[in-house]
Short mmCIF file of C-alpha atoms in Angstrom, two decimals:
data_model
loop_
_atom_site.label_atom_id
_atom_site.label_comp_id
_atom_site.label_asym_id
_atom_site.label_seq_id
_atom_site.Cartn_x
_atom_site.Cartn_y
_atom_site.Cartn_z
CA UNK A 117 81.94 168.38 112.76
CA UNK A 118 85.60 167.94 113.71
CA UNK A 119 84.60 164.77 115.95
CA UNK A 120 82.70 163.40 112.75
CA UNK A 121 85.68 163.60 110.96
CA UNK A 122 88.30 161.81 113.25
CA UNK A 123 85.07 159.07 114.02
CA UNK A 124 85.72 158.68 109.90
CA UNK A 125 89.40 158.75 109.65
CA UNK A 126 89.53 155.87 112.55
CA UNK A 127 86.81 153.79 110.40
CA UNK A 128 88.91 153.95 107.41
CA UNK A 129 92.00 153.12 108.98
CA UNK A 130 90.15 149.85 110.76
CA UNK A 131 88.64 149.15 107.43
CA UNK A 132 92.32 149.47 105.56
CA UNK A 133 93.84 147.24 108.31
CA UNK A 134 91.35 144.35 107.89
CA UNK A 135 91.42 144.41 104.18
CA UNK A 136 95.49 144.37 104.09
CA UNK A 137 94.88 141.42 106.80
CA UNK A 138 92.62 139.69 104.75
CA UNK A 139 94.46 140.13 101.34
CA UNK A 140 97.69 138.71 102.66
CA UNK A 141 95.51 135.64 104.24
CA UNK A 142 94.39 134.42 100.63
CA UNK A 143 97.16 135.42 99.01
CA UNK A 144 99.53 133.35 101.83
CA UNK A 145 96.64 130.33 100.78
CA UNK A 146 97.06 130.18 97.10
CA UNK A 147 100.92 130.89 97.07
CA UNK A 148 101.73 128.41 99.76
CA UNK A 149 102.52 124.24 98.96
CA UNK A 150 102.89 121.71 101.68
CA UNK A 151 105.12 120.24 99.26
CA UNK A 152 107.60 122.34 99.24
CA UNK A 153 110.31 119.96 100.35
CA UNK A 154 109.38 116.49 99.84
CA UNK A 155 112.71 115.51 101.17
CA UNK A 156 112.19 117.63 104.68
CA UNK A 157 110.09 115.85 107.93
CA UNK A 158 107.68 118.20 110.08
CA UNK A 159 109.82 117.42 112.73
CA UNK A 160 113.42 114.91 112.48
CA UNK A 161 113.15 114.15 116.42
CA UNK A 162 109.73 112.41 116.32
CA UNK A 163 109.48 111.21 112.41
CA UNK A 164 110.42 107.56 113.38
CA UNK A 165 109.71 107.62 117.60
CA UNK A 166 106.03 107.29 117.03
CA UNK A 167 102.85 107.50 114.39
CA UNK A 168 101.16 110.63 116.01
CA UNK A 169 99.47 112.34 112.95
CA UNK A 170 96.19 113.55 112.18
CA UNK A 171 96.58 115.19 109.43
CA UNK A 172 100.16 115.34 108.44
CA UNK A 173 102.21 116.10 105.31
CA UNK A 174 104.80 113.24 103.97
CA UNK A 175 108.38 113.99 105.05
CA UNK A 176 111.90 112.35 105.44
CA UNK A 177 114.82 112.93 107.47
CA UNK A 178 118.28 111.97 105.68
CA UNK A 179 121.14 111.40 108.08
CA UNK A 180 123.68 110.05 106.15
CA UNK A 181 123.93 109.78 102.53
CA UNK A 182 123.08 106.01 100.56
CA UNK A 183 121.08 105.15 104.24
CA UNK A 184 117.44 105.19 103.82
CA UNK A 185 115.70 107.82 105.76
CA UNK A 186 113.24 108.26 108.43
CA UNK A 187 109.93 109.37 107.43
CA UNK A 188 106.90 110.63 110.23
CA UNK A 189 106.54 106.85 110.62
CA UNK A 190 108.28 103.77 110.47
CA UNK A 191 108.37 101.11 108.39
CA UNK A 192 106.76 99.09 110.58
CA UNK A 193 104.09 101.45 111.75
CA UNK A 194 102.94 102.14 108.74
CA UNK A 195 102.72 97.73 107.78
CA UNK A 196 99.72 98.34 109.86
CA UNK A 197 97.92 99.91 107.56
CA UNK A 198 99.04 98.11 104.11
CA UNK A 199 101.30 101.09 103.57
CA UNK A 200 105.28 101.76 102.54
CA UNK A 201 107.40 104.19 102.38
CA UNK A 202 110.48 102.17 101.49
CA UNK A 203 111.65 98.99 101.65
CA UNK A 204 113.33 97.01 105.13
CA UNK A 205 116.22 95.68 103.15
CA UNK A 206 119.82 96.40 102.63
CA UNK A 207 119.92 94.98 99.01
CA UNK A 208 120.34 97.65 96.00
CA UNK A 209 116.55 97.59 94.65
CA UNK A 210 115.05 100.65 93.42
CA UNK A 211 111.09 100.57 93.48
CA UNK A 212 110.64 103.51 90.78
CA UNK A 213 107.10 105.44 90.73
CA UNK A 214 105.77 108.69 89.06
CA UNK A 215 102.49 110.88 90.13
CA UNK A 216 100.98 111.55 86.86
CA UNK A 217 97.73 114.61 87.36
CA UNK A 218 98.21 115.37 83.83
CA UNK A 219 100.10 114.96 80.28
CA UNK A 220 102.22 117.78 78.70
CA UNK A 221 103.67 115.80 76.27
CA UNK A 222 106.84 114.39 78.49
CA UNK A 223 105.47 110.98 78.73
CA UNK A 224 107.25 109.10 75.62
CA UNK A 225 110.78 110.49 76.19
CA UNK A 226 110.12 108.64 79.75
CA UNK A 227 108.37 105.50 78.59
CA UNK A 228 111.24 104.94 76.20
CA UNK A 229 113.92 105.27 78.68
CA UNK A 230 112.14 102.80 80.67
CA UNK A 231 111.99 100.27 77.77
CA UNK A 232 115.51 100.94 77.07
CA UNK A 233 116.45 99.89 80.50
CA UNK A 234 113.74 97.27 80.96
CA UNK A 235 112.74 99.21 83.89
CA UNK A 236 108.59 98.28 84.85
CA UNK A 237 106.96 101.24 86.78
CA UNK A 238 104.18 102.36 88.85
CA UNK A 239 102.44 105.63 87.67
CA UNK A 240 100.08 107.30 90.49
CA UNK A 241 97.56 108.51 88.30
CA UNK A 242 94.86 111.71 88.77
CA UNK A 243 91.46 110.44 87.12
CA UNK A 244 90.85 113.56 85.14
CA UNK A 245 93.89 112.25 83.04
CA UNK A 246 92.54 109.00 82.66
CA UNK A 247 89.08 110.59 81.09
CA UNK A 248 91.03 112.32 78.80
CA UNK A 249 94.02 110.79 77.53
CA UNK A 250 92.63 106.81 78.31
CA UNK A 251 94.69 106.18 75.14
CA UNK A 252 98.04 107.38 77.02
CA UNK A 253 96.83 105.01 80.07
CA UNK A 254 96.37 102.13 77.54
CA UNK A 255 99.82 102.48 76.23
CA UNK A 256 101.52 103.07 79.36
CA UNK A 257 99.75 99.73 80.69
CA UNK A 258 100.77 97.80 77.01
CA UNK A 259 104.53 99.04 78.16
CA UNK A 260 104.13 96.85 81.29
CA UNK A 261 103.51 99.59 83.81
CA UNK A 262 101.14 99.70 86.83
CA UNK A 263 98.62 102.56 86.97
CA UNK A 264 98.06 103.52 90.71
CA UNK A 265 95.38 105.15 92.17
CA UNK A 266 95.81 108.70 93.28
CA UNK A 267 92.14 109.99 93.36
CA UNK A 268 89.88 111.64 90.87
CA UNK A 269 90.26 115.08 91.37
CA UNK A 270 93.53 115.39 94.00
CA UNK A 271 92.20 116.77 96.74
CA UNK A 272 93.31 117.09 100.14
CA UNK A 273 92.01 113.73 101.38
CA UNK A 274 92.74 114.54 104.93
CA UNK A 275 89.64 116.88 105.03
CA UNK A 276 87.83 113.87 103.80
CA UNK A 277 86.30 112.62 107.14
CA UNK A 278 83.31 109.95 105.68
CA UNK A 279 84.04 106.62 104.06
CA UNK A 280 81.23 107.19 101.28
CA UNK A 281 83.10 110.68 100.05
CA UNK A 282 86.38 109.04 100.04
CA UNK A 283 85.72 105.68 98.36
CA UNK A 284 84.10 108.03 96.12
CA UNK A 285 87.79 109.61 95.20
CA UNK A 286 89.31 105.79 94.33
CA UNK A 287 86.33 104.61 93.06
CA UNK A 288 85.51 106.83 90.12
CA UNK A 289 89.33 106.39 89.17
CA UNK A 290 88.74 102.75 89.08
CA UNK A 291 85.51 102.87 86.57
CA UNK A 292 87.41 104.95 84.21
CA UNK A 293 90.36 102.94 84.40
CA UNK A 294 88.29 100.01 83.92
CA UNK A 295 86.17 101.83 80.78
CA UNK A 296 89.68 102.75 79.15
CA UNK A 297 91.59 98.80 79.17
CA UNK A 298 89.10 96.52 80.17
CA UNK A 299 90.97 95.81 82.89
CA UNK A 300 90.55 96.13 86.70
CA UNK A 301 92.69 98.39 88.68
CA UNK A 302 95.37 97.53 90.51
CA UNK A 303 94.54 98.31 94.25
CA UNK A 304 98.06 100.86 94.70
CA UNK A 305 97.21 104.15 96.12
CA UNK A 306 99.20 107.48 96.47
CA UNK A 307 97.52 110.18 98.75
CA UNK A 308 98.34 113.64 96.83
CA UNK A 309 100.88 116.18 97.90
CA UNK A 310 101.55 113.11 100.43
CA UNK A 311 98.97 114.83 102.55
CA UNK A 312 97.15 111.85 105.14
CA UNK A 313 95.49 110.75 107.97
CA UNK A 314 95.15 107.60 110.47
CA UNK A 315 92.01 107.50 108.99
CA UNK A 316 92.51 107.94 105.57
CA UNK A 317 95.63 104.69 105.87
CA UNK A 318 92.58 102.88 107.44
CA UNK A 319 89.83 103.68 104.77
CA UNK A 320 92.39 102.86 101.97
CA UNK A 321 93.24 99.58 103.98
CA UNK A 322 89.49 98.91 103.97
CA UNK A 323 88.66 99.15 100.55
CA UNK A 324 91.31 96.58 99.77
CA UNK A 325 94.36 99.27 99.01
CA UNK A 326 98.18 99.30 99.29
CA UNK A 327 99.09 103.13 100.38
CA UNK A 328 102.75 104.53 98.84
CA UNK A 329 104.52 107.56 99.67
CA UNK A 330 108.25 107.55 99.09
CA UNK A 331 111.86 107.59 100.54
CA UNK A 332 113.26 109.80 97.98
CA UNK A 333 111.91 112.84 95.68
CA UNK A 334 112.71 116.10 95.05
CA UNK A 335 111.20 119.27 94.01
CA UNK A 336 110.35 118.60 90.14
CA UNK A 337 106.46 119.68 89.71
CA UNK A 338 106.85 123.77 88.82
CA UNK A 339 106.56 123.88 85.49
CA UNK A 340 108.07 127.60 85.18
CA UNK A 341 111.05 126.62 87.60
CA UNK A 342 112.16 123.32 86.53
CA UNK A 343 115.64 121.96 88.49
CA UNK A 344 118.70 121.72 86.69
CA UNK A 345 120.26 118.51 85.63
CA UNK A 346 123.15 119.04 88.15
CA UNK A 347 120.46 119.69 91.17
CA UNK A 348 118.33 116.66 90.29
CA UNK A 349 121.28 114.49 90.08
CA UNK A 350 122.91 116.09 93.26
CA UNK A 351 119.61 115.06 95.22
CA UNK A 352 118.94 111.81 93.43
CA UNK A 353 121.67 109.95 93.12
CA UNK A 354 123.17 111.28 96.03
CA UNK A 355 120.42 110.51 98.11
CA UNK A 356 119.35 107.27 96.68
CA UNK A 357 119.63 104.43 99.21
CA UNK A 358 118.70 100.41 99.36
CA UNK A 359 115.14 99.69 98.95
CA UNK A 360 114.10 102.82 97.72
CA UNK A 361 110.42 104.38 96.63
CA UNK A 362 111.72 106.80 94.30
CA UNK A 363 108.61 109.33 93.29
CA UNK A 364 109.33 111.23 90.26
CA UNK A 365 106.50 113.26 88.61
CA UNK A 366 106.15 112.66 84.67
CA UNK A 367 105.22 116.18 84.06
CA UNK A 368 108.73 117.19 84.92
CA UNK A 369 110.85 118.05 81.01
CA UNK A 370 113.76 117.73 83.77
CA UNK A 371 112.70 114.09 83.88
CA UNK A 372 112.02 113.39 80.70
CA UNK A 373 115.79 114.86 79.65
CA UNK A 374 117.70 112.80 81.91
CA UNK A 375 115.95 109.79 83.01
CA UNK A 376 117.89 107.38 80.37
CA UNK A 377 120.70 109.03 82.08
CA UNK A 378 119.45 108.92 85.84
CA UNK A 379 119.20 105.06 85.37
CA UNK A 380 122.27 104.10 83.90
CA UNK A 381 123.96 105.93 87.19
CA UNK A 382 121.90 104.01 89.04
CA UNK A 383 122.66 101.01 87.40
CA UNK A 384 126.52 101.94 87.20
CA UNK A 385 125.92 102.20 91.40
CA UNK A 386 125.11 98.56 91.48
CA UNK A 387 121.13 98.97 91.23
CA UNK A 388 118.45 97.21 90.24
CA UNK A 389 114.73 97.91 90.10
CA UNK A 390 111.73 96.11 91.50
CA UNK A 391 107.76 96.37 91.33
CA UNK A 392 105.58 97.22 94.25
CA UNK A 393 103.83 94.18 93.24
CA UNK A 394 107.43 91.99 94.36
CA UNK A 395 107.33 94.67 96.93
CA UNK A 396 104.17 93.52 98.28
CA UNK A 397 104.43 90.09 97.94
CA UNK A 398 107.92 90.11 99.74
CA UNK A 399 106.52 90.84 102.85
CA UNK A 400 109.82 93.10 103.43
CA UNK A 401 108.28 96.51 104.48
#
């Protein structure tokens, strides 16, 4: 009887173990956000020596401030694929883009600072948005803004591994885009939470796309622990740099509050702004 017992006190302590082991493996899943400095590469030594990654998270290395920084590949690694990060110049040109997944009502406080400085955009866009505010997608497109591509239901496209699943992702975005302004989509594509792979860059490249991460953000998208004016000006002006991919995300009320602000210090810097179209037609990245 006393053997029983232990034999039942050692099962209930394994059991306890493996449920405490289990609980802090899903809650270490939903808490955690490969995003959680945008600013931050995997690893400085090897971000610009070489293109090595299979499935790899977007991240810079800044050096020294008003120098654009290195990134887990280089400029001209990634021109292989018909993707940018930045810019290969040293003129003052600010290439300005926001990831857009969905609208809580920030969106006109930004699209009139942007008409107030004559400033033309590119929004990454999340298709859910476009089926349900395709009025908000006409109006940002009326302003003179490009809508980019970044997939229907932002996944991890990384753990996409066949061509039909991830055309699927653009593809769906560019039938409701087209539905919603008549139009057809403008081939720019953002992978989300910067998360990629060889062969994602070469799917993209396939179907005709020009991929975009960025050369300057910040941490903006937590909607219960939005920065401070002082820390998003401490990161973006002091970081900003020639030839810049600035990503912002529109859902950010920090945004919306200072962005007439944030442009006019730009401007006041010496700073002008550019299109990824002039950016791909330059030839310069």
């Amino acid at each position: 009887m006393k053997q029983k017992h232990i034999y039942r006190l050692i099962f209930f302590f394994v059991m306890a173990f493996a449920l405490g082991s289990l609980a802090g493996k899903i809650y270490s899943h939903f808490t955690s956000d490969p995003r959680s400095d945008p600013n931050s590469a995997k690893n400085s030594q090897t971000s610009s020596a070489s293109m090595t990654f299979q499935n790899e998270n977007w991240g810079l290395g800044f050096q020294e401030e008003g120098k654009r920084p290195t990134g887990n590949a280089s400029i001209e690694e990634l021109k292989k694929y018909n993707a940018w990060y930045a810019a290969d110049t040293d003129e003052k040109k600010i290439y300005l883009t926001f990831d857009a997944g969905y609208d809580n009502g920030n969106m006109p406080a930004i699209l009139n600072a942007l008409h107030k400085h004559q400033v033309h955009a590119t929004f990454f866009v999340v298709g859910t948005l476009i089926r349900e505010k395709p009025e908000l997608i006409r109006e940002i497109v009326d302003a003179g803004h490009t809508i980019g591509n970044h997939t229907m239901t932002h996944p991890d496209m990384s753990g996409i591994s066949t061509k039909e699943a991830f055309q699927k992702q653009l593809e769906d975005v560019e039938v409701l885009y087209k539905e919603a302004t008549g139009k057809e989509m403008t081939k720019f594509y953002r992978p989300p939470q910067g998360i990629y792979s060889v062969e994602n860059l070469e799917m993209a490249k396939e179907m005709g796309y020009h991929t975009f991460f960025w050369s300057l953000a910040y941490v903006d998208w937590y909607q219960d622990n939005q920065p401070s004016k002082e820390e998003a000006f401490e990161k973006l002006l002091g970081r900003i740099h020639p030839g810049a991919i600035v990503l912002l995300h529109s859902t950010s009320s920090t945004n919306a509050s200072i962005l007439d602000e944030l442009l006019t210090k730009w401007e006041e810097m010496g700073y002008t702004f550019g299109t990824l179209e002039e950016l791909v037609a330059s030839g310069s990245a």
